[in-house]
Short mmCIF file of N, CA and C in Angstrom, two decimals:
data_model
loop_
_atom_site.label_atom_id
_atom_site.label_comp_id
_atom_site.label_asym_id
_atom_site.label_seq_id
_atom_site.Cartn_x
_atom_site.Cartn_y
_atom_site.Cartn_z
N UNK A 1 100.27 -34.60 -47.75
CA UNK A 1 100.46 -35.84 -47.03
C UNK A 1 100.23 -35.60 -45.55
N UNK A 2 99.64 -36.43 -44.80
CA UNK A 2 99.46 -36.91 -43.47
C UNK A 2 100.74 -36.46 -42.66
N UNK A 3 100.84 -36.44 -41.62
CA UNK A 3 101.95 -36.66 -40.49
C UNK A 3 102.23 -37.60 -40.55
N UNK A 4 103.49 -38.00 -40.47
CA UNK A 4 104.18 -39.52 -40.53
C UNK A 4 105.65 -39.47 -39.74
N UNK A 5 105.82 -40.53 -38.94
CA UNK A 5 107.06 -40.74 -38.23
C UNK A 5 107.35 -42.08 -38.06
N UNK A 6 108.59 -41.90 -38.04
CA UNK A 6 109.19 -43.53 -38.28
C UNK A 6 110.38 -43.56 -36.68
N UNK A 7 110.94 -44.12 -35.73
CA UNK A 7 111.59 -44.17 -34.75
C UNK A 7 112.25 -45.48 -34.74
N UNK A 8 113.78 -45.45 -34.52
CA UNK A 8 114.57 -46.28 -34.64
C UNK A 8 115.80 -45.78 -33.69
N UNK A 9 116.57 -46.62 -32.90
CA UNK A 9 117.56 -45.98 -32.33
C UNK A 9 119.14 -46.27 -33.13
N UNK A 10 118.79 -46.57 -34.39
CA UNK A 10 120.21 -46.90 -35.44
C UNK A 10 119.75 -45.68 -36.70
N UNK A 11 120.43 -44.58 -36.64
CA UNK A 11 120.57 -43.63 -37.78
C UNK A 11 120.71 -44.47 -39.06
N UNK A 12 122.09 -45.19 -38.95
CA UNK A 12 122.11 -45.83 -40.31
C UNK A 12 120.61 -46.33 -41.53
N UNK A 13 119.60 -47.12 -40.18
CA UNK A 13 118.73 -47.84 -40.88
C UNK A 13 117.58 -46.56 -41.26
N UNK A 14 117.75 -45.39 -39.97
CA UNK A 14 116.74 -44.73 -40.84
C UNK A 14 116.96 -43.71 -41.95
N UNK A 15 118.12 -43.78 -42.16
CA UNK A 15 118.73 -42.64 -43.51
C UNK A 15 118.31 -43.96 -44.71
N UNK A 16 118.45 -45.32 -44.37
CA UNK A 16 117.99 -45.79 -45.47
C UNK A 16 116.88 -46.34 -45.89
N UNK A 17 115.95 -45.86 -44.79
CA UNK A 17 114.64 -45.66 -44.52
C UNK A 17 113.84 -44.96 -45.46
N UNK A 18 114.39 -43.11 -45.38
CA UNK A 18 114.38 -42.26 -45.82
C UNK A 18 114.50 -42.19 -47.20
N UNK A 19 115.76 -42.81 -47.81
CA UNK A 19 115.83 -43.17 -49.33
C UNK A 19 114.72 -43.76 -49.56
N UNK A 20 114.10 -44.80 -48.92
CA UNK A 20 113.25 -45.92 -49.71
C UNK A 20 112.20 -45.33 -49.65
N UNK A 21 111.74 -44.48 -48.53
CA UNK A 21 110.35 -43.86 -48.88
C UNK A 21 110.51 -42.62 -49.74
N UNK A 22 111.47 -42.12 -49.83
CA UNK A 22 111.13 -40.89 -50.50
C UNK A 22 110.83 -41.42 -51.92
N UNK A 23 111.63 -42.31 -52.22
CA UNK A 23 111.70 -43.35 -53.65
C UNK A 23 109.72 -43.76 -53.92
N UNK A 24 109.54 -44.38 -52.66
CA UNK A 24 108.37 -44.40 -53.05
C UNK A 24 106.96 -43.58 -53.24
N UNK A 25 107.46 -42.45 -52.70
CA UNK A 25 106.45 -41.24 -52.79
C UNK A 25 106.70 -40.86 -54.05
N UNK A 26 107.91 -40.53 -54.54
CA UNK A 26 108.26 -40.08 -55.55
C UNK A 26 107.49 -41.11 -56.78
N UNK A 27 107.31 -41.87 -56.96
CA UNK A 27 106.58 -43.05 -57.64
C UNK A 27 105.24 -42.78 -57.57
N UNK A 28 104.48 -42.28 -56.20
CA UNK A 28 103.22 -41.74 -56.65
C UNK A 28 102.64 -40.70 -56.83
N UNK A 29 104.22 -39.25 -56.70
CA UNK A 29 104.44 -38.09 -57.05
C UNK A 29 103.60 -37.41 -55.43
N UNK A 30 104.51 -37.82 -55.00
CA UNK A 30 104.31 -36.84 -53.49
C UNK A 30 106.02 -37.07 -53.25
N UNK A 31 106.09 -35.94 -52.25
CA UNK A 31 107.21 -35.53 -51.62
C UNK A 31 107.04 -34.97 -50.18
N UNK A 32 108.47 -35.26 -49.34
CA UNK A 32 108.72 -35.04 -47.99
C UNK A 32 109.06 -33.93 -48.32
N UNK A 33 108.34 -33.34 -47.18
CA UNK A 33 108.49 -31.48 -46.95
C UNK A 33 110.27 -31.07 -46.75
N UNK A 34 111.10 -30.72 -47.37
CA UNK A 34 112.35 -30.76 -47.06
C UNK A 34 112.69 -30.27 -45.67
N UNK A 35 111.87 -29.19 -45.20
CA UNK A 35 112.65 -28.44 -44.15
C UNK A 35 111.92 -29.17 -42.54
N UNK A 36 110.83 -29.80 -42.37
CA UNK A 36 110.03 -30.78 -41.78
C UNK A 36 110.39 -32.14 -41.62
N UNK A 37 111.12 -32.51 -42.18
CA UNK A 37 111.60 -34.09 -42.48
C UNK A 37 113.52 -33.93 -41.78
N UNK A 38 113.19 -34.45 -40.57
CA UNK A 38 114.48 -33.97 -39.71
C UNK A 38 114.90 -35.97 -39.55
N UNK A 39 116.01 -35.87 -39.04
CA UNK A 39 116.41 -37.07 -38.42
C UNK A 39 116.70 -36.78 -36.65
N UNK A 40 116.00 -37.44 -35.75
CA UNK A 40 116.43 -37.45 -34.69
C UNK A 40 116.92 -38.64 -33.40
N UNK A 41 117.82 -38.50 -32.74
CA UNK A 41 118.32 -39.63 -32.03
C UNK A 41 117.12 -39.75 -30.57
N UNK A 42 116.56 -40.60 -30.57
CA UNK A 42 115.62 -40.88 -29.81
C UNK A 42 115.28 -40.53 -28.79
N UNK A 43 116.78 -40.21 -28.13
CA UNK A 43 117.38 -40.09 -26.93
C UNK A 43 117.28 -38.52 -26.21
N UNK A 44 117.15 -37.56 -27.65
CA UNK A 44 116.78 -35.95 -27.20
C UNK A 44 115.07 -35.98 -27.60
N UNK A 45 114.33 -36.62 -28.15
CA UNK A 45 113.14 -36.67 -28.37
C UNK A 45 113.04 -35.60 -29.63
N UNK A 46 111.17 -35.95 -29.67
CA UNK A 46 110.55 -35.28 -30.96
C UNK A 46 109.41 -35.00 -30.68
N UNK A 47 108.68 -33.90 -31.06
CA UNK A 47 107.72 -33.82 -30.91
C UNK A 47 106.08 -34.13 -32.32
N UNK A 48 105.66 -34.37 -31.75
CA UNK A 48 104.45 -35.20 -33.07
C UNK A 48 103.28 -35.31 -32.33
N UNK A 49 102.53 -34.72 -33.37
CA UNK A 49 100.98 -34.70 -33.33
C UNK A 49 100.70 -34.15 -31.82
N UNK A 50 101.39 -33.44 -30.92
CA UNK A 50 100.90 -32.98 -29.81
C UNK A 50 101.50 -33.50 -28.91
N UNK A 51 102.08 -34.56 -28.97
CA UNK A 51 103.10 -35.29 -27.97
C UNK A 51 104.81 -34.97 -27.66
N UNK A 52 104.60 -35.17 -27.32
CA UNK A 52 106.37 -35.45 -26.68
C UNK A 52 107.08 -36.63 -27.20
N UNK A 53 107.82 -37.70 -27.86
CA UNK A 53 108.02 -38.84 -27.88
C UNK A 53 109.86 -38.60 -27.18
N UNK A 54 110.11 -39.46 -26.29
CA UNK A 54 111.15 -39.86 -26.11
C UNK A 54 111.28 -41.41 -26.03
N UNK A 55 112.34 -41.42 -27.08
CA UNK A 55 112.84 -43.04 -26.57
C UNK A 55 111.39 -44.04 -26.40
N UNK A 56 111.01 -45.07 -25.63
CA UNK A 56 109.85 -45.59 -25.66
C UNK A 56 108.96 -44.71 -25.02
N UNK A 57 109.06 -43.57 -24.47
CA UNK A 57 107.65 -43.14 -23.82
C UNK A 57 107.15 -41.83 -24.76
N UNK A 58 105.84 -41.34 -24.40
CA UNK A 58 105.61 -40.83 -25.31
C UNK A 58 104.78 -39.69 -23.97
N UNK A 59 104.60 -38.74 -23.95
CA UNK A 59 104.06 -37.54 -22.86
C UNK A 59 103.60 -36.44 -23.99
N UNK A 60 102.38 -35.76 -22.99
CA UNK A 60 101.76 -34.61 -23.72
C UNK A 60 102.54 -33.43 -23.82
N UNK A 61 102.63 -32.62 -24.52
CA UNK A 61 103.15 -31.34 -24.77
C UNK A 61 102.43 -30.52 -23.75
N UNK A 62 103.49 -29.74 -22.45
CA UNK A 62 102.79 -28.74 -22.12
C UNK A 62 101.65 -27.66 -22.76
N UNK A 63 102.63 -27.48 -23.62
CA UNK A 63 101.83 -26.11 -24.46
C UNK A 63 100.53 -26.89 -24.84
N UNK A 64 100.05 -28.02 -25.12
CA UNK A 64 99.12 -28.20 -25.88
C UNK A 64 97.57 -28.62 -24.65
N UNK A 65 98.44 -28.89 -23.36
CA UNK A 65 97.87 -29.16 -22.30
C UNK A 65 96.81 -27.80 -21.94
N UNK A 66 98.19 -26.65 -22.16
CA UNK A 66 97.66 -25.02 -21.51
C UNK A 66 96.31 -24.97 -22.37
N UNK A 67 96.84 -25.15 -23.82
CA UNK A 67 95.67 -24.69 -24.89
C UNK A 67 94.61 -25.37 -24.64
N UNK A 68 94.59 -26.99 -24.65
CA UNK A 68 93.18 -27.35 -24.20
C UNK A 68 92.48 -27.19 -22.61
N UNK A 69 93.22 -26.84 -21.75
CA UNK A 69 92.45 -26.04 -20.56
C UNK A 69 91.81 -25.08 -20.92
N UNK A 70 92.50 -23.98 -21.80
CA UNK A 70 91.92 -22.44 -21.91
C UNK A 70 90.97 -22.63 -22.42
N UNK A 71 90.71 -23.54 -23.49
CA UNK A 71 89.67 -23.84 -24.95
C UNK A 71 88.59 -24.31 -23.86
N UNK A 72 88.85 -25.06 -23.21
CA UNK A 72 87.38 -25.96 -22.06
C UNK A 72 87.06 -24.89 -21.17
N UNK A 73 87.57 -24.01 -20.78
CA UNK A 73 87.31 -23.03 -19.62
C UNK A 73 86.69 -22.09 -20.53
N UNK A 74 87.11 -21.92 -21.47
CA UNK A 74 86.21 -20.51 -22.69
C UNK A 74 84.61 -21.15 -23.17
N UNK A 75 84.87 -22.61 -23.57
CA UNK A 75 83.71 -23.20 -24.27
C UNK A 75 82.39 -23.67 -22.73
N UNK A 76 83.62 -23.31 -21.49
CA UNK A 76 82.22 -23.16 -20.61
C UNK A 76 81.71 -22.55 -20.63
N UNK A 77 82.42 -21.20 -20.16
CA UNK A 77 81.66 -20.10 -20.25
C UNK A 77 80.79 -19.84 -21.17
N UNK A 78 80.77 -19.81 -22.50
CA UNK A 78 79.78 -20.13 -23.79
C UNK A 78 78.70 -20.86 -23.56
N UNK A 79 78.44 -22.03 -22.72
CA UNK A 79 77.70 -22.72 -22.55
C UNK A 79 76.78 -22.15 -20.91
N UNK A 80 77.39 -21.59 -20.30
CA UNK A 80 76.90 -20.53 -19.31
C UNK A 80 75.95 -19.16 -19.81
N UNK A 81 76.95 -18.66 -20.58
CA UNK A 81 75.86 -17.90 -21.07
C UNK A 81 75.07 -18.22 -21.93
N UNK A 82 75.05 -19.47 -22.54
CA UNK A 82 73.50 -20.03 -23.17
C UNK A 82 74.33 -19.46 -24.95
N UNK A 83 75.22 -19.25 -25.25
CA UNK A 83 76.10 -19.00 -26.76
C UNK A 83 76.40 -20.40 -27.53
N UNK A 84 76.80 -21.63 -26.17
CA UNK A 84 76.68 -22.62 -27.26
C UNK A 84 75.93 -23.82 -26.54
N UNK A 85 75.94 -25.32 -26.99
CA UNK A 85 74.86 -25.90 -26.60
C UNK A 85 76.03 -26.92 -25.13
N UNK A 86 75.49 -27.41 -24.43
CA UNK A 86 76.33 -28.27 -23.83
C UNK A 86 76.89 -29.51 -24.73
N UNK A 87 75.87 -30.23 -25.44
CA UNK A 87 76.40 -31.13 -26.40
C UNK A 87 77.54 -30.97 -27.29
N UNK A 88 77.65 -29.61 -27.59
CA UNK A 88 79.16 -29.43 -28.41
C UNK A 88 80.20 -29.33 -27.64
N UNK A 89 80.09 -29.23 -26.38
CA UNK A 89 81.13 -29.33 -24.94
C UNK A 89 81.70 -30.86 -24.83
N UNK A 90 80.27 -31.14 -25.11
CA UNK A 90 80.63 -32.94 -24.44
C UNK A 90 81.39 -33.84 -25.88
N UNK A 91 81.38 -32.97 -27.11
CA UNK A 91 82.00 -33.71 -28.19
C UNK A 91 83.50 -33.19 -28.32
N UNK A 92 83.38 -31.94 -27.89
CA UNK A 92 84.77 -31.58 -27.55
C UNK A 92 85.90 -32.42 -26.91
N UNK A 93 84.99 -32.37 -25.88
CA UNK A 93 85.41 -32.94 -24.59
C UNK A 93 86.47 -34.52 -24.94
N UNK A 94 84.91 -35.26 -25.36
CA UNK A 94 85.38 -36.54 -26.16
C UNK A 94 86.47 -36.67 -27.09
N UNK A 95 86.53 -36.07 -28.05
CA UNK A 95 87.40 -35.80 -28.97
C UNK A 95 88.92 -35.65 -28.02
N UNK A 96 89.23 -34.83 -27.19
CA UNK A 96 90.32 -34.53 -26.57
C UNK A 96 90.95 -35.44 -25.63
N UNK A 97 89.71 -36.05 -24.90
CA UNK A 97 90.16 -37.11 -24.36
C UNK A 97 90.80 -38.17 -24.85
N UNK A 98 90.38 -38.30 -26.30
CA UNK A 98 90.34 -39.64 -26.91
C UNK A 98 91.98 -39.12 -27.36
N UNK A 99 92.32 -37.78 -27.65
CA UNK A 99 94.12 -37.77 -28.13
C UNK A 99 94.96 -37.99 -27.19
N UNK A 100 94.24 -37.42 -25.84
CA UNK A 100 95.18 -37.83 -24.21
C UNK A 100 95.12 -39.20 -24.14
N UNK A 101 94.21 -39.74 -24.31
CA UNK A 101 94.12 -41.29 -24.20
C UNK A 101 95.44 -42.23 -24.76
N UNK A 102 96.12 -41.42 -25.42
CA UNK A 102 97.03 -42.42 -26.38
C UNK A 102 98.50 -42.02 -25.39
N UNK A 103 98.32 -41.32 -23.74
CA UNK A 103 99.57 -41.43 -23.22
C UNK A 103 98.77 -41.84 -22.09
N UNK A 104 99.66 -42.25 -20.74
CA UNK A 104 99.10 -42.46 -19.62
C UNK A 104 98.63 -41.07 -19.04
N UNK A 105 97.21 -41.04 -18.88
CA UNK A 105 96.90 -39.61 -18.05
C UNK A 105 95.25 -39.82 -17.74
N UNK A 106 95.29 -40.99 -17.06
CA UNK A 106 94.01 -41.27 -16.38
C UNK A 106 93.63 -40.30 -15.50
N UNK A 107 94.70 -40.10 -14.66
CA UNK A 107 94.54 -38.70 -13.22
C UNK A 107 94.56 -37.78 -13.91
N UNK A 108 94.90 -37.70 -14.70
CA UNK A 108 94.77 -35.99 -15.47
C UNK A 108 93.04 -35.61 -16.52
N UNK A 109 92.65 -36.80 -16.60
CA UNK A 109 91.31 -37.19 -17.39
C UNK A 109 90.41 -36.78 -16.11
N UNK A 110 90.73 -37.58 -15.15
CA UNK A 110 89.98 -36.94 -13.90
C UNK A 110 89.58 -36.15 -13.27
N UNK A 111 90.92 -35.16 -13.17
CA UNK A 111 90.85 -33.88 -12.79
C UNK A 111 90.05 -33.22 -13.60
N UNK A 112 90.59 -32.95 -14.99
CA UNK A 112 89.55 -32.16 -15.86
C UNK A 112 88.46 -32.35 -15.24
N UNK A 113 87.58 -33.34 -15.49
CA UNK A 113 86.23 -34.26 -15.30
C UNK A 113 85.85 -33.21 -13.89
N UNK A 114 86.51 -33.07 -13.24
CA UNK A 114 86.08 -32.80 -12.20
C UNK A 114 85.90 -31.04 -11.95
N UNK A 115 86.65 -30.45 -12.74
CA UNK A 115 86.32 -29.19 -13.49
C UNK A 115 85.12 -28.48 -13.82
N UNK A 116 84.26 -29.48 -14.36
CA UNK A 116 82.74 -29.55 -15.32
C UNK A 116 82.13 -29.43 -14.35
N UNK A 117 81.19 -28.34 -14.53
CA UNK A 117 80.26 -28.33 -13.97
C UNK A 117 79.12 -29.17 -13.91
#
């Protein structure tokens, strides 16, 4: 199964959340990973798919920030020494932007941008 998250700031509704979907996975014979499938209060946050979520806002994961700098600074160099093509840079590129895209980080889209040779 996919990544899936559900956010509510009433425990009650999502423990009975939890019953109803597991009920219904179980019906098409899938199951929640036991040790992966946590309950959390909104308020200390969670992390998913690369993000941060607190409460209504949602921010990038440092760590995942570091990794895609290092990955763009390595896949230059590759493209410097003529190892890979620029076009697989620029789909990279795209691709990554398009997961930052889903928090506010226009100035941070920029900067990169401005990185590139």
């Amino acid at each position: 199964m996919d990544d899936f998250a559900l956010f509510h700031s009433d425990r009650h509704f999502l423990s009975e959340a939890r019953v109803a979907i597991e009920a219904y996975l179980e019906s098409i014979y899938l199951t929640i990973h036991p040790v992966k499938s946590q309950l959390f209060q909104t308020k200390h946050g969670s992390n998913f798919v690369g993000f941060r979520v607190l409460g209504n806002q949602l921010k990038i994961r440092g760590e995942n920030l570091r990794r895609g700098r290092r990955r763009l600074k390595h896949m230059q160099k590759l493209c410097r020494l003529g190892k890979m093509e620029r076009e697989r840079l620029d789909l990279s590129l795209q691709s990554w932007f398009a997961h930052l895209a889903h928090v506010h980080t226009w100035y941070l889209r920029q900067k990169i941008m401005k990185t590139l040779e």
